[in-house]
Short mmCIF file of C-alpha atoms in Angstrom, two decimals:
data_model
loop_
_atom_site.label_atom_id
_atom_site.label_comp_id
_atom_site.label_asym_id
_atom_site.label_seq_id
_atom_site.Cartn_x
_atom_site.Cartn_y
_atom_site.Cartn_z
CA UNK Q 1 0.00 0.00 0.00
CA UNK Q 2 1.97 3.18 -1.16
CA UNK Q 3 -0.65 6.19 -0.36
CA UNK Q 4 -3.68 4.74 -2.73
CA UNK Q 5 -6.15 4.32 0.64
CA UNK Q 6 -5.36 8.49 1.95
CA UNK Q 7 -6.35 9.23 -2.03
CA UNK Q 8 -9.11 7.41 -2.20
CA UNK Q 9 -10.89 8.28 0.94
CA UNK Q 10 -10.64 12.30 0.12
CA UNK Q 11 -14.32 12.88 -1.30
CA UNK Q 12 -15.14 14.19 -4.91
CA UNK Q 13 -17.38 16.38 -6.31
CA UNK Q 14 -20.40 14.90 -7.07
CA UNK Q 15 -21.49 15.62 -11.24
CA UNK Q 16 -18.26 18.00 -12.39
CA UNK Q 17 -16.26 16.23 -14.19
CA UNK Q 18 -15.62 16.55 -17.51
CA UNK Q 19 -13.36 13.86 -17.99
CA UNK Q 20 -12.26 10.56 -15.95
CA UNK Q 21 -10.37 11.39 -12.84
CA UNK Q 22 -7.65 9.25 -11.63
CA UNK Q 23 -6.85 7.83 -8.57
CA UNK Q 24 -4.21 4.96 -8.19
CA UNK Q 25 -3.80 4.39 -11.92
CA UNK Q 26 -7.50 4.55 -13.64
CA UNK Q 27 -11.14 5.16 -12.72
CA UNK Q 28 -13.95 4.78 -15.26
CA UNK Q 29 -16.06 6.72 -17.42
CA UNK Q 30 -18.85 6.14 -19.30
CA UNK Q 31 -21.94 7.44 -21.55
CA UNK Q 32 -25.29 6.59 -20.71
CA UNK Q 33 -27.16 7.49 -24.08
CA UNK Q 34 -31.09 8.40 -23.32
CA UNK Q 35 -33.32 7.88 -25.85
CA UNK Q 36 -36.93 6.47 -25.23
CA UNK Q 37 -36.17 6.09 -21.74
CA UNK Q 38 -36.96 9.77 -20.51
CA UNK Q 39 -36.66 9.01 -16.71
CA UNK Q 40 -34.25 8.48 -13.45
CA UNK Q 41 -36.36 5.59 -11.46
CA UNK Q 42 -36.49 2.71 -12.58
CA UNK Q 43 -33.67 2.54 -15.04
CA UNK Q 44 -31.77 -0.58 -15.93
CA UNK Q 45 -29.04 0.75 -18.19
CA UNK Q 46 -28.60 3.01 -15.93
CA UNK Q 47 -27.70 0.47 -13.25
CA UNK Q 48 -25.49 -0.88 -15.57
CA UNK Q 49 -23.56 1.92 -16.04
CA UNK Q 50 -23.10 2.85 -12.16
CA UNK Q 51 -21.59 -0.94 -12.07
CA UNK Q 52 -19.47 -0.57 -14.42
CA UNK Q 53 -18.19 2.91 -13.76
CA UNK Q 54 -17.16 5.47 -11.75
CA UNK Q 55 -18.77 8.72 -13.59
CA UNK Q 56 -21.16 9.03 -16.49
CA UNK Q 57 -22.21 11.47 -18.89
CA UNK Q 58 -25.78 11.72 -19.94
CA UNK Q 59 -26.89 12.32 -23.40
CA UNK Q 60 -29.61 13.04 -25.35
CA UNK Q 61 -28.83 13.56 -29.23
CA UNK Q 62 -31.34 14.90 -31.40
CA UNK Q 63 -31.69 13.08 -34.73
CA UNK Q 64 -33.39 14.59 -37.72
CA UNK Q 65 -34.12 11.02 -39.08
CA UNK Q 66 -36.53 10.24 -35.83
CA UNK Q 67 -37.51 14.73 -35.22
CA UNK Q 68 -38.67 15.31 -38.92
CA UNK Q 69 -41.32 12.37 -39.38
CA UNK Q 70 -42.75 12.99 -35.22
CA UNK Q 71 -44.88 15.93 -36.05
CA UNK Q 72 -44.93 19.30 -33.75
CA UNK Q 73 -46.45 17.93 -30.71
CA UNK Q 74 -44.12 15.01 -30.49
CA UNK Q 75 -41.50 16.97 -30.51
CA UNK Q 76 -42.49 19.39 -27.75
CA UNK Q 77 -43.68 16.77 -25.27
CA UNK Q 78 -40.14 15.04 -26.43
CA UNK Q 79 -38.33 18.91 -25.70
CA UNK Q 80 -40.66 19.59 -22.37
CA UNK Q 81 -39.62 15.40 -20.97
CA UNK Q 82 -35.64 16.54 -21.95
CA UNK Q 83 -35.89 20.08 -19.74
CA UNK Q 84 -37.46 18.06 -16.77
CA UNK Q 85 -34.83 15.58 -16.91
CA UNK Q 86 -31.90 18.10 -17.30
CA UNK Q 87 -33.55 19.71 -14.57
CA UNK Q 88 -33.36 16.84 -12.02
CA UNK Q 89 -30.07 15.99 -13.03
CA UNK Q 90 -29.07 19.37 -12.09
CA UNK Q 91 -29.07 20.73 -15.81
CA UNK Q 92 -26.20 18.00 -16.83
CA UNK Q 93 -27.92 16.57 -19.39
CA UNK Q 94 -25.85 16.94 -22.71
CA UNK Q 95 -27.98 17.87 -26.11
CA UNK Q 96 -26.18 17.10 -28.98
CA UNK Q 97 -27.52 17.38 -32.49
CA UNK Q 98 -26.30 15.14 -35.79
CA UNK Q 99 -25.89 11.69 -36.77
CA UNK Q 100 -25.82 9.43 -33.13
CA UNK Q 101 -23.13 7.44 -35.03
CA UNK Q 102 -20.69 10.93 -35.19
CA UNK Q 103 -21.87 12.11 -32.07
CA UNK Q 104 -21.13 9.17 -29.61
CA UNK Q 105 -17.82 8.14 -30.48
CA UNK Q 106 -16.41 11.77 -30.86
CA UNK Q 107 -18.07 12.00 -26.99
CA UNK Q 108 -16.75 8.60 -25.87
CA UNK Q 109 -12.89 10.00 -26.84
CA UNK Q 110 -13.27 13.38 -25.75
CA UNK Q 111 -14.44 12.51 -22.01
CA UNK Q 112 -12.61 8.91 -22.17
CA UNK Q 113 -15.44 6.88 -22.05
CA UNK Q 114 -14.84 3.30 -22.12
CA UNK Q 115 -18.46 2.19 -22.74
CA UNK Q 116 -21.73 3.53 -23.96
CA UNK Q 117 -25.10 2.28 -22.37
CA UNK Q 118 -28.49 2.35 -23.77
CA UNK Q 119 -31.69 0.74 -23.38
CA UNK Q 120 -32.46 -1.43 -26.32
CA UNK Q 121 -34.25 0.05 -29.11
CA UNK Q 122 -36.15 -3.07 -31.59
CA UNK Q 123 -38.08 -0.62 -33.73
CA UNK Q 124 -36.28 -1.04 -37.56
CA UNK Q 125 -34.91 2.34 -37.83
CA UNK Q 126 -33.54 1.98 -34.52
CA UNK Q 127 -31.77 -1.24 -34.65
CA UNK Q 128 -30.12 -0.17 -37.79
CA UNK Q 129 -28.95 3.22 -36.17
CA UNK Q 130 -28.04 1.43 -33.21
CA UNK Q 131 -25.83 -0.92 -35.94
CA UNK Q 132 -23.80 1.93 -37.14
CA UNK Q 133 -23.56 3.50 -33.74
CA UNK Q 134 -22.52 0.06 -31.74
CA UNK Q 135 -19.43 -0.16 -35.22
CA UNK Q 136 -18.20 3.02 -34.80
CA UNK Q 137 -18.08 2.83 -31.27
CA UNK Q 138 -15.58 -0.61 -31.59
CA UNK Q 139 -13.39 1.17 -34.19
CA UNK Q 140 -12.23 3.31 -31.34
CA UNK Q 141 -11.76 0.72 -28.83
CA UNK Q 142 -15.13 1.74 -26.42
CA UNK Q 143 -17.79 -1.18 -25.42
CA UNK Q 144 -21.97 -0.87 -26.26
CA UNK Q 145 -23.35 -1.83 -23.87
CA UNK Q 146 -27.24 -2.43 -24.15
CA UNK Q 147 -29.56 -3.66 -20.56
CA UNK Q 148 -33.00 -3.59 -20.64
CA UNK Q 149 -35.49 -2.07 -23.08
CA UNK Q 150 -39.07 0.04 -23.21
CA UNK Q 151 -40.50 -3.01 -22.43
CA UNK Q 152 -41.50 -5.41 -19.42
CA UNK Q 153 -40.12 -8.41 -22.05
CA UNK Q 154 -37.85 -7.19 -24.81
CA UNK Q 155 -39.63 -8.12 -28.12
CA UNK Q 156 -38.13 -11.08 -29.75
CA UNK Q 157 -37.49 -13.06 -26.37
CA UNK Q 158 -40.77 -14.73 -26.08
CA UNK Q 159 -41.64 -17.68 -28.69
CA UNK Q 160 -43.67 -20.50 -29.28
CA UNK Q 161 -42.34 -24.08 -28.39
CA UNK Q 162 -41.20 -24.59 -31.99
CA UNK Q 163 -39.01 -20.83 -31.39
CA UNK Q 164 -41.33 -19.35 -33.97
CA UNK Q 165 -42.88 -16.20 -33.09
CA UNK Q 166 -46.12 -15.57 -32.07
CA UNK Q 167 -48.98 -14.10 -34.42
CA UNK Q 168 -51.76 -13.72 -32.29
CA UNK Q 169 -52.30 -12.08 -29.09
CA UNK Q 170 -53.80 -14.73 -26.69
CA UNK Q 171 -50.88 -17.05 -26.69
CA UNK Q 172 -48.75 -14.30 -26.95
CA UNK Q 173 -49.92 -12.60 -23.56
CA UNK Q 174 -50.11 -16.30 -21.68
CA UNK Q 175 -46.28 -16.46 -22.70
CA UNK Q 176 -45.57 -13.16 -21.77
CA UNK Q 177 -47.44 -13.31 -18.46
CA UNK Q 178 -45.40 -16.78 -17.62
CA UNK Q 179 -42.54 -15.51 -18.30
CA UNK Q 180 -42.38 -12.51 -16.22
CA UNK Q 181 -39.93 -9.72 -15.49
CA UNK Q 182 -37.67 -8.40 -12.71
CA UNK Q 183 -38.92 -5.96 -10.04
CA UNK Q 184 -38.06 -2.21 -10.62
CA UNK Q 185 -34.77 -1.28 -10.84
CA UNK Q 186 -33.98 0.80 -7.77
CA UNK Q 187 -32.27 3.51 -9.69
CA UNK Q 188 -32.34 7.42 -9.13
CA UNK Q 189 -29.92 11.07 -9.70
CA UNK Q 190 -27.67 9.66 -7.04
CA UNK Q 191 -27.01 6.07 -8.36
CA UNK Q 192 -24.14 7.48 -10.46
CA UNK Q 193 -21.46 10.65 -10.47
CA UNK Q 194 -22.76 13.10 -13.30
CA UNK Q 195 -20.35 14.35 -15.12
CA UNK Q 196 -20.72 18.22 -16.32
CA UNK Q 197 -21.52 18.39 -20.16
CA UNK Q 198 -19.72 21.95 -19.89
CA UNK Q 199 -17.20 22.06 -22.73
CA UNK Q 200 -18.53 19.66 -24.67
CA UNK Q 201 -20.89 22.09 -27.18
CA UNK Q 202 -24.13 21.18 -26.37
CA UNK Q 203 -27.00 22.92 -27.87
CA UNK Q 204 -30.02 24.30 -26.67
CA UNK Q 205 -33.44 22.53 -26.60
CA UNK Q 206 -35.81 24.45 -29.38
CA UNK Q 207 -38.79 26.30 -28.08
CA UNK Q 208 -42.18 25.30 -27.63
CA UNK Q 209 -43.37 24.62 -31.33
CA UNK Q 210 -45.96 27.06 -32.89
CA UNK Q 211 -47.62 23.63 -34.87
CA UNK Q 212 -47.85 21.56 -31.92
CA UNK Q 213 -51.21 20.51 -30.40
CA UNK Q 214 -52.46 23.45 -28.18
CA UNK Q 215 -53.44 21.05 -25.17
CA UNK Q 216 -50.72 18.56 -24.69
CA UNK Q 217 -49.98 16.54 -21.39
CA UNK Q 218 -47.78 18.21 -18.88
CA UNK Q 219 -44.38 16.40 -19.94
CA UNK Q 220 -41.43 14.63 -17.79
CA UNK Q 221 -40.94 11.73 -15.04
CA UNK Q 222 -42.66 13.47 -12.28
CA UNK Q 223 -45.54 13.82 -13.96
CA UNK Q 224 -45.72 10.52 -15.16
CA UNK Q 225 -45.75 9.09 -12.03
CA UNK Q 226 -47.67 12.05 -10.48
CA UNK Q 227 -50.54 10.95 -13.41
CA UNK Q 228 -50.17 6.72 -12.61
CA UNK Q 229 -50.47 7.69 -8.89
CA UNK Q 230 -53.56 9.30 -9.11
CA UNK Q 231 -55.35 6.69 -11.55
CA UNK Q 232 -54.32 3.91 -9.54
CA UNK Q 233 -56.00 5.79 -6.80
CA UNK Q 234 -58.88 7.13 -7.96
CA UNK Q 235 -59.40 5.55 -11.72
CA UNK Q 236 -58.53 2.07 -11.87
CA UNK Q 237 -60.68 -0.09 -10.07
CA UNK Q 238 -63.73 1.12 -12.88
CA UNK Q 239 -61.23 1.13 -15.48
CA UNK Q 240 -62.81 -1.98 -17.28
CA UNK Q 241 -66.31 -0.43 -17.29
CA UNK Q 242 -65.56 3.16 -17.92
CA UNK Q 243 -62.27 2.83 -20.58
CA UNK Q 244 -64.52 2.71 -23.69
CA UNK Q 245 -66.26 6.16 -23.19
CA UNK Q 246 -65.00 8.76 -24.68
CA UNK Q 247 -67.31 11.15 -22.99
CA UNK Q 248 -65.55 10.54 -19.42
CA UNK Q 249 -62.16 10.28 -17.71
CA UNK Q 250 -62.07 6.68 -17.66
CA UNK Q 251 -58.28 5.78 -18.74
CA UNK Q 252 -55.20 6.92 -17.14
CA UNK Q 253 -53.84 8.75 -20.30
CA UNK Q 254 -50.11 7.56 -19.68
CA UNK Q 255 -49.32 6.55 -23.46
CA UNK Q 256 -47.13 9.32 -24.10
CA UNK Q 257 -45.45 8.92 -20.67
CA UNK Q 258 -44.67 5.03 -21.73
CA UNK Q 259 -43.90 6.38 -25.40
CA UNK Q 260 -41.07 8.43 -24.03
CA UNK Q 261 -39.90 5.97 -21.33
CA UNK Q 262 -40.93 8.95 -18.80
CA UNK Q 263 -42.27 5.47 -16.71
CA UNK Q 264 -41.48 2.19 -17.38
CA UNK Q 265 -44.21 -0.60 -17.76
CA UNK Q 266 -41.79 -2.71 -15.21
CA UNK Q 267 -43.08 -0.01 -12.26
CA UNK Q 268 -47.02 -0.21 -13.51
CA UNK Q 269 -46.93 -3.48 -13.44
CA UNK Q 270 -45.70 -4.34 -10.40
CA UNK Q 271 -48.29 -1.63 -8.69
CA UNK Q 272 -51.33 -3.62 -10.43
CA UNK Q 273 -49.66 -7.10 -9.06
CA UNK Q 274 -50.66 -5.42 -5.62
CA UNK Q 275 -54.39 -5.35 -6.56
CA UNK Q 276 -56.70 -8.05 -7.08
CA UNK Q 277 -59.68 -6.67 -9.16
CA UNK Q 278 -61.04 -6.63 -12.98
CA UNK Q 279 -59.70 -2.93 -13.76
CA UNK Q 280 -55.90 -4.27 -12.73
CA UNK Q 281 -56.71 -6.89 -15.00
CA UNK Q 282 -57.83 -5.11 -17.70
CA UNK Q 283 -55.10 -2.47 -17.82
CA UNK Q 284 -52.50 -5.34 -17.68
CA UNK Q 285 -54.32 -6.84 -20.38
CA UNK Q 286 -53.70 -3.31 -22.17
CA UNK Q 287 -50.08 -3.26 -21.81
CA UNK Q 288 -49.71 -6.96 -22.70
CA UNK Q 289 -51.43 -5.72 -26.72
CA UNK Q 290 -48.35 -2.73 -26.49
CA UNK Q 291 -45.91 -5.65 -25.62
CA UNK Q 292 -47.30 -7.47 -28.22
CA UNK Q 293 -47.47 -5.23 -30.94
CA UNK Q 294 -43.65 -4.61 -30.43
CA UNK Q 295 -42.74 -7.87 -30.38
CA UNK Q 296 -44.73 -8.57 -33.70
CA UNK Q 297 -42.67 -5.11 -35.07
CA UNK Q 298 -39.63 -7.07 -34.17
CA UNK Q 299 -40.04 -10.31 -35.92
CA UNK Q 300 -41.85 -8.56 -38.98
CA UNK Q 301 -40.22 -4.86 -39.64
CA UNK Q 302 -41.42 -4.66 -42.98
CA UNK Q 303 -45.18 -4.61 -41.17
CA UNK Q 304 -44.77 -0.72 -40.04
CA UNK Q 305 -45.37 -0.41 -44.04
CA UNK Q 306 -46.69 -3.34 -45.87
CA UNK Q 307 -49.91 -5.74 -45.50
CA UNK Q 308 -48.81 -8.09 -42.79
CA UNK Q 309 -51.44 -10.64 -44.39
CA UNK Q 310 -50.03 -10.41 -47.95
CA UNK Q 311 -53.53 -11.29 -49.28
CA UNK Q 312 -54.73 -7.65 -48.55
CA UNK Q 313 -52.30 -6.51 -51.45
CA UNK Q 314 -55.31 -7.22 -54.00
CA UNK Q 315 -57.50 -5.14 -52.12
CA UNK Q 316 -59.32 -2.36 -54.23
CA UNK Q 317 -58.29 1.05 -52.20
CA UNK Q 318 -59.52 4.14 -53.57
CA UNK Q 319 -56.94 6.54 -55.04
CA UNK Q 320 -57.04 9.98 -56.52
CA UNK Q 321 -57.66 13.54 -56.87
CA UNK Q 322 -61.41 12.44 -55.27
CA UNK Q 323 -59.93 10.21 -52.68
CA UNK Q 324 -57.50 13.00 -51.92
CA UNK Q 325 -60.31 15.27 -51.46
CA UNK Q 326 -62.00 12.77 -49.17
CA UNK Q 327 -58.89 12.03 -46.95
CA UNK Q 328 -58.43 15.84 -46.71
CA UNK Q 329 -62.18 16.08 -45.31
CA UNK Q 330 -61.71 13.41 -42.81
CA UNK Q 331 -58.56 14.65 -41.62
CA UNK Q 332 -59.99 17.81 -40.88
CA UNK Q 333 -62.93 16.24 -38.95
CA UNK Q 334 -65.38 17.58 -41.72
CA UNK Q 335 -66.70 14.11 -42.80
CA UNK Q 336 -70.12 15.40 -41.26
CA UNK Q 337 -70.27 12.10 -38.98
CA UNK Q 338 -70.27 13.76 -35.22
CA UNK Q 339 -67.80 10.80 -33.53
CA UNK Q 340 -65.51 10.69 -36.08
CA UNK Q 341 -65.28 14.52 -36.35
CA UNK Q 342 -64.82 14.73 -33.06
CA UNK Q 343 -62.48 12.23 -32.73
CA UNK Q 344 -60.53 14.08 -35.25
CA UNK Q 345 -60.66 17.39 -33.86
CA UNK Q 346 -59.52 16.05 -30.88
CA UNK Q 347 -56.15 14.76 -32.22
CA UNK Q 348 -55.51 17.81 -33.55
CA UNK Q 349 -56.57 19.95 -30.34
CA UNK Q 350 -54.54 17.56 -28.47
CA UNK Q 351 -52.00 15.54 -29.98
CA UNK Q 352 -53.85 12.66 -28.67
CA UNK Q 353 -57.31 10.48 -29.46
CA UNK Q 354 -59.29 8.22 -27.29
CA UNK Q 355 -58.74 4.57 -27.82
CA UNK Q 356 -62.17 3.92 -28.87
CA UNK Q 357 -62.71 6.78 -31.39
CA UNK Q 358 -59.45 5.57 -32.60
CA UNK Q 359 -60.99 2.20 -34.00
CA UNK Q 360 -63.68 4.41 -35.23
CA UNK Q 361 -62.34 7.49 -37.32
CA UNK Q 362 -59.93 4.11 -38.88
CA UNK Q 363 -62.77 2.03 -39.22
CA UNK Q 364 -64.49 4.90 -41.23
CA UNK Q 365 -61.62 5.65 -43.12
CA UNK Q 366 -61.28 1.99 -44.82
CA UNK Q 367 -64.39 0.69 -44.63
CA UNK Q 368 -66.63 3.86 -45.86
CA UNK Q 369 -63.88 5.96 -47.38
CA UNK Q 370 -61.97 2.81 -48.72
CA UNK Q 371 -58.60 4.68 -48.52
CA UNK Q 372 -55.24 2.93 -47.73
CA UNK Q 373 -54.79 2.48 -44.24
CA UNK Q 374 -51.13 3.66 -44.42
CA UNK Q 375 -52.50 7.21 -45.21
CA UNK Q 376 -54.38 7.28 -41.68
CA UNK Q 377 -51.55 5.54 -39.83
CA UNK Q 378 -49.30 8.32 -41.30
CA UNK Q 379 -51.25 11.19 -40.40
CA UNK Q 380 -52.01 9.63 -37.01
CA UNK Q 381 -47.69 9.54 -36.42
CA UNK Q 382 -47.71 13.32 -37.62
CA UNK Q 383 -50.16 14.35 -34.86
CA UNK Q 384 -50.13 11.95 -32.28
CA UNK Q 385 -48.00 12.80 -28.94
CA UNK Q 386 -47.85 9.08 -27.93
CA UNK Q 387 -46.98 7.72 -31.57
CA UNK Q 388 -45.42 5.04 -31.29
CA UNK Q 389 -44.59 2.96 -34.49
CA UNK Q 390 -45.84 -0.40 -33.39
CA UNK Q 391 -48.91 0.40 -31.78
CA UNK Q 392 -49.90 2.85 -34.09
CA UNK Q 393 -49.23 0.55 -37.43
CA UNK Q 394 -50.56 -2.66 -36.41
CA UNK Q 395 -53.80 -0.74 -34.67
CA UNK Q 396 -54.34 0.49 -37.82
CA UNK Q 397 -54.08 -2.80 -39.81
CA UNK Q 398 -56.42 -4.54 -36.69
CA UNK Q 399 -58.89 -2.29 -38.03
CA UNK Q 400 -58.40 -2.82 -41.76
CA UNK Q 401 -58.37 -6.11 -41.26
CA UNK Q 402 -55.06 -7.17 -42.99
CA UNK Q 403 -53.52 -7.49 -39.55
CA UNK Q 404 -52.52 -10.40 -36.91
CA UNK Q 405 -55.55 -10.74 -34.93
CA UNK Q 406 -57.56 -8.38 -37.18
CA UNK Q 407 -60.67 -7.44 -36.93
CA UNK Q 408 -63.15 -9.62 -39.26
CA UNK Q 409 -63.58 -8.24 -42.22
CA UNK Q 410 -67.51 -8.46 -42.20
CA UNK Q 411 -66.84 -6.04 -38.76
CA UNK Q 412 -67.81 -2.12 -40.08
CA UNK Q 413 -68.37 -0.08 -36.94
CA UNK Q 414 -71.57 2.08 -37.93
CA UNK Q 415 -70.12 5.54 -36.76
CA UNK Q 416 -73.55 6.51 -35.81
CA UNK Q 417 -74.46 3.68 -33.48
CA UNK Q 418 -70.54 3.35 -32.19
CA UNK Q 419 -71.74 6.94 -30.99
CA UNK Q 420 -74.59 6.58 -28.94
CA UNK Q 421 -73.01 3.99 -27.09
CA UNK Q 422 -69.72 5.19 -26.01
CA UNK Q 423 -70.62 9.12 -25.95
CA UNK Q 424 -74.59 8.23 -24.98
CA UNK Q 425 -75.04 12.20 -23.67
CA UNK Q 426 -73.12 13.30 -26.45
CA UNK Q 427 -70.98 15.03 -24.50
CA UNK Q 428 -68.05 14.21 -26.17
CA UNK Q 429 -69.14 15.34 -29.90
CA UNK Q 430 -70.45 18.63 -28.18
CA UNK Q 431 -67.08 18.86 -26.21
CA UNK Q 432 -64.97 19.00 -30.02
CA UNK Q 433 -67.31 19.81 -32.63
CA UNK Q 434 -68.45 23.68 -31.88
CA UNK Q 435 -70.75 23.70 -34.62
CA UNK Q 436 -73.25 21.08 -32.27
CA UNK Q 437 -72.90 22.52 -29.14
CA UNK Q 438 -76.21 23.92 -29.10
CA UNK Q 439 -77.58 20.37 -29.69
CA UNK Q 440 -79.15 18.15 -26.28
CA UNK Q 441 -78.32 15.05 -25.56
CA UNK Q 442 -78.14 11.77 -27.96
CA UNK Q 443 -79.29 14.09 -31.17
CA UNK Q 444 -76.19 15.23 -31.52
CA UNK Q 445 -75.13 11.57 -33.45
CA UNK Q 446 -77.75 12.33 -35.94
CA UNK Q 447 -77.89 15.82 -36.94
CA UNK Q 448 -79.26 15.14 -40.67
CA UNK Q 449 -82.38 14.67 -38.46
CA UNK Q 450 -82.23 18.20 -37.12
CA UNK Q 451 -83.73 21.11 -37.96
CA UNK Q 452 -81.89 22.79 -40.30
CA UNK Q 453 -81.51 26.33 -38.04
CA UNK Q 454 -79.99 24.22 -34.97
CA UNK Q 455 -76.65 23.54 -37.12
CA UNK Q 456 -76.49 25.40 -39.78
CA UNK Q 457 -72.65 25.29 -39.88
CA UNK Q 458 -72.21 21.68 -39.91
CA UNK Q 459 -71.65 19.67 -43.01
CA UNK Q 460 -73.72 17.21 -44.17
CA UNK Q 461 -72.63 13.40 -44.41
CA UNK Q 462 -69.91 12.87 -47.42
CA UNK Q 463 -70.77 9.12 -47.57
CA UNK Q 464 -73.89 7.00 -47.40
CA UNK Q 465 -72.81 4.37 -44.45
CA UNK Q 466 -75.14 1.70 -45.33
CA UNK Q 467 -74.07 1.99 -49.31
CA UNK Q 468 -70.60 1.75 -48.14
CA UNK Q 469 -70.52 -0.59 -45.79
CA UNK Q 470 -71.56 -2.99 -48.73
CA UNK Q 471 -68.97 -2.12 -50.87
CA UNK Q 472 -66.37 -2.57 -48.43
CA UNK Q 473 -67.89 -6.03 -47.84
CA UNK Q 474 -67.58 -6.59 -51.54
CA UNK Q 475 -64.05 -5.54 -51.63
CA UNK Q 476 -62.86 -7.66 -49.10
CA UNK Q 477 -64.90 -10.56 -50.42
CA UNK Q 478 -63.21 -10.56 -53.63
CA UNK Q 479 -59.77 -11.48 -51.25
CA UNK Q 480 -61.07 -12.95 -48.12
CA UNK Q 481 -60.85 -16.84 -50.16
CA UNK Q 482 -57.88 -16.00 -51.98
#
């Protein structure tokens, strides 16, 4: 022992550090590279790296290829989740901007980082960017390191017997329940030494965008868990009975806080292991479909674009300067049908859509517009603040039918009927669609019926729904045996 103990016991600076500090030879450094994991609790690669190292520098890079297609309120919840993480870290978070594959290397030799750590990312654009990044990284000598992912079960893990994947949900979610997942990872701002990102030009977040959805979610970790708090509370035991109507407060609205990693589905579901009734049930049920989704994403990329049942490549889909006109009409929530219009209006009021109304404004747009359901699924990722690539694209083939466990074909939701049940009051049409406002109770759903003073504003129907509804069962009947 030549004077390494009377070093090490002299205390350091918690989180300034711009570089690995010696002491008896080497200490560690590392990155840990955020990305959709937007939070401090809870954090497995962040474990990882306070194992494996001594001080770490967090990062957040912002990449054009994932900011340009995520549409203005994407983008600010994404900016308002950085600020309240940069803010608990005690503003040393690092924003970078450029190509993740230039950024983290040239960060890894300028701070001497031995390893970067990230949370895995399986959607397609990530894994290949992840690729390039994880290369670059062992051309200069520093180790990837990847624990955990957005997920209770990273997708691709779970298979049938065979080690074939799974293609529809019920198995899928009996698998994924047996084969469980760790407890939270005990993981917070103190679990590591910060390092200070000063000197190592970062760049300022943008400001709130003037595009973005006037009524988004307040963003960031605290919130998350502020939000899951209170539905677990107050919400959840009526969840199953109240999560289909629109009209009231009956889900917990966390999809953009699990879209951003601002909560991980780890913490949720250990909280609804704790209770033993049908909403706990339900909701697990609910993340088991995201889980699912992902995992489906995983084992079939080319799904976030193509059919995933090949079959509904013959379909007949509507295209055109009319079509055009039509998808322009629907996505302004002018199609003159109250619950889709609301639903609509809604999405772009608040960069988010009910589940319910979801099935319906997609169910309308296939089955009585007969439009490509890639057109809805894209304009849903422009404006949704919880778009998330699996969910979103295999939701939307679910309802057209050319999904795994899709929807039966025969299955049109009448957008008039789908209505009166899950808004009965009408509250919710009234609540998006000004132009009926003045209209009591249920008549709202039908206002062809009205008198033609009580909403004069409002347009009139742009498609006859029985007429349709039989020529979208005569388009799929034409593939349905093929």
């Amino acid at each position: 022992m030549v004077g390494c103990a009377a070093e090490t016991s002299v205390p350091r600076p918690r989180g300034r550090r711009t570089g690995p500090v010696t002491s008896c030879g080497v200490t560690t450094a590392a990155i840990l590279w955020f990305r959709r994991d937007l939070r401090l609790y809870d954090h497995a690669a962040l474990l990882a790296a306070a194992r494996r190292s001594e001080s770490v520098l967090a990062v957040f890079v912002l990449d054009d290829n994932l900011l340009r297609p995520a549409g203005a309120s994407r983008r600010d919840f994404l900016y308002g989740c950085l600020r309240e993480l940069d803010e608990r870290l005690g503003h040393r978070l690092l924003i970078r901007h450029g190509d993740p594959a230039e950024v983290l290397p040239e960060l890894a030799g300028r701070v001497g980082a031995e390893s970067v750590h990230v949370s895995a990312d399986t959607n397609p654009y990530g894994s290949r960017r992840d690729g390039r990044v994880r290369e670059a990284l062992r051309e200069r000598g520093v180790g990837w390191e990847v624990t955990g992912s957005p997920y209770a079960v990273t997708p691709g893990r779970i298979t049938k017997a065979d080690g074939t994947p799974y293609k529809v949900f019920t198995p899928f979610r009996r698998a994924w329940s047996e084969h469980g997942w760790p407890l939270p990872a005990e993981t917070g701002v103190d679990t590591v030494e910060w390092m200070s990102p000063d000197g190592l030009d970062g760049v300022p977040l943008p400001d709130g965008e003037r595009d973005a959805a006037p009524e988004l979610p307040p963003p960031g970790e605290t919130n998350a868990l502020g939000r899951w708090h209170e539905f677990v509370e107050s919400g959840l035991a009526e969840y199953n009975q109240r999560r289909d109507r629109p009209d009231i407060a009956g889900t917990s609205r966390m999809s953009a806080y699990l879209r951003w990693g601002c909560v991980h589905p780890r913490t949720m579901l250990r909280d609804l292991s704790l209770l033993d009734h049908h909403g706990a049930g339900s909701y697990r049920n609910e993340l088991a479909f995201r889980e699912f989704y992902a995992d489906v994403l995983w084992n079939w990329p080319a799904s976030a674009r193509c059919n995933f049942d090949t079959r509904f490549d013959r379909m007949p889909l509507d295209t055109g300067s009319e079509a055009n006109v039509l998808f322009d009409v629907w996505c302004a929530g002018r199609t003159g049908f109250p619950i889709v219009d609301a639903g609509m209006r809604q999405l772009l009021r608040e960069g988010w859509m009910h589940n319910r109304v979801r099935m319906i404004v997609a169910s309308f747009l296939v089955k009585d517009l007969h439009l490509p359901w890639w057109w809805g699924a894209r304009h849903f990722m422009l404006h949704l603040v919880d778009g998330d690539l699996a969910s979103n694209q295999h939701g939307w083939q679910w309802a057209a039918g050319s999904g795994t466990d899709a929807a039966p074909y025969f299955r049109v939701f009448n957008p008039t009927t789908q209505g009166e049940k899950f808004d009965p009051s009408g509250e919710y049409v009234r609540r998006y669609v000004s132009e009926l406002r003045g209209v009591d109770g249920s008549r709202v759903h039908r206002p062809w019926k009205l008198d033609g003073a009580q909403a004069p504003d409002y347009p009139a129907p742009v498609v006859d729904h029985s007429h349709e509804r039989q020529e979208a069962l005569a388009r799929y009947g034409r593939i349905k045996n093929s």
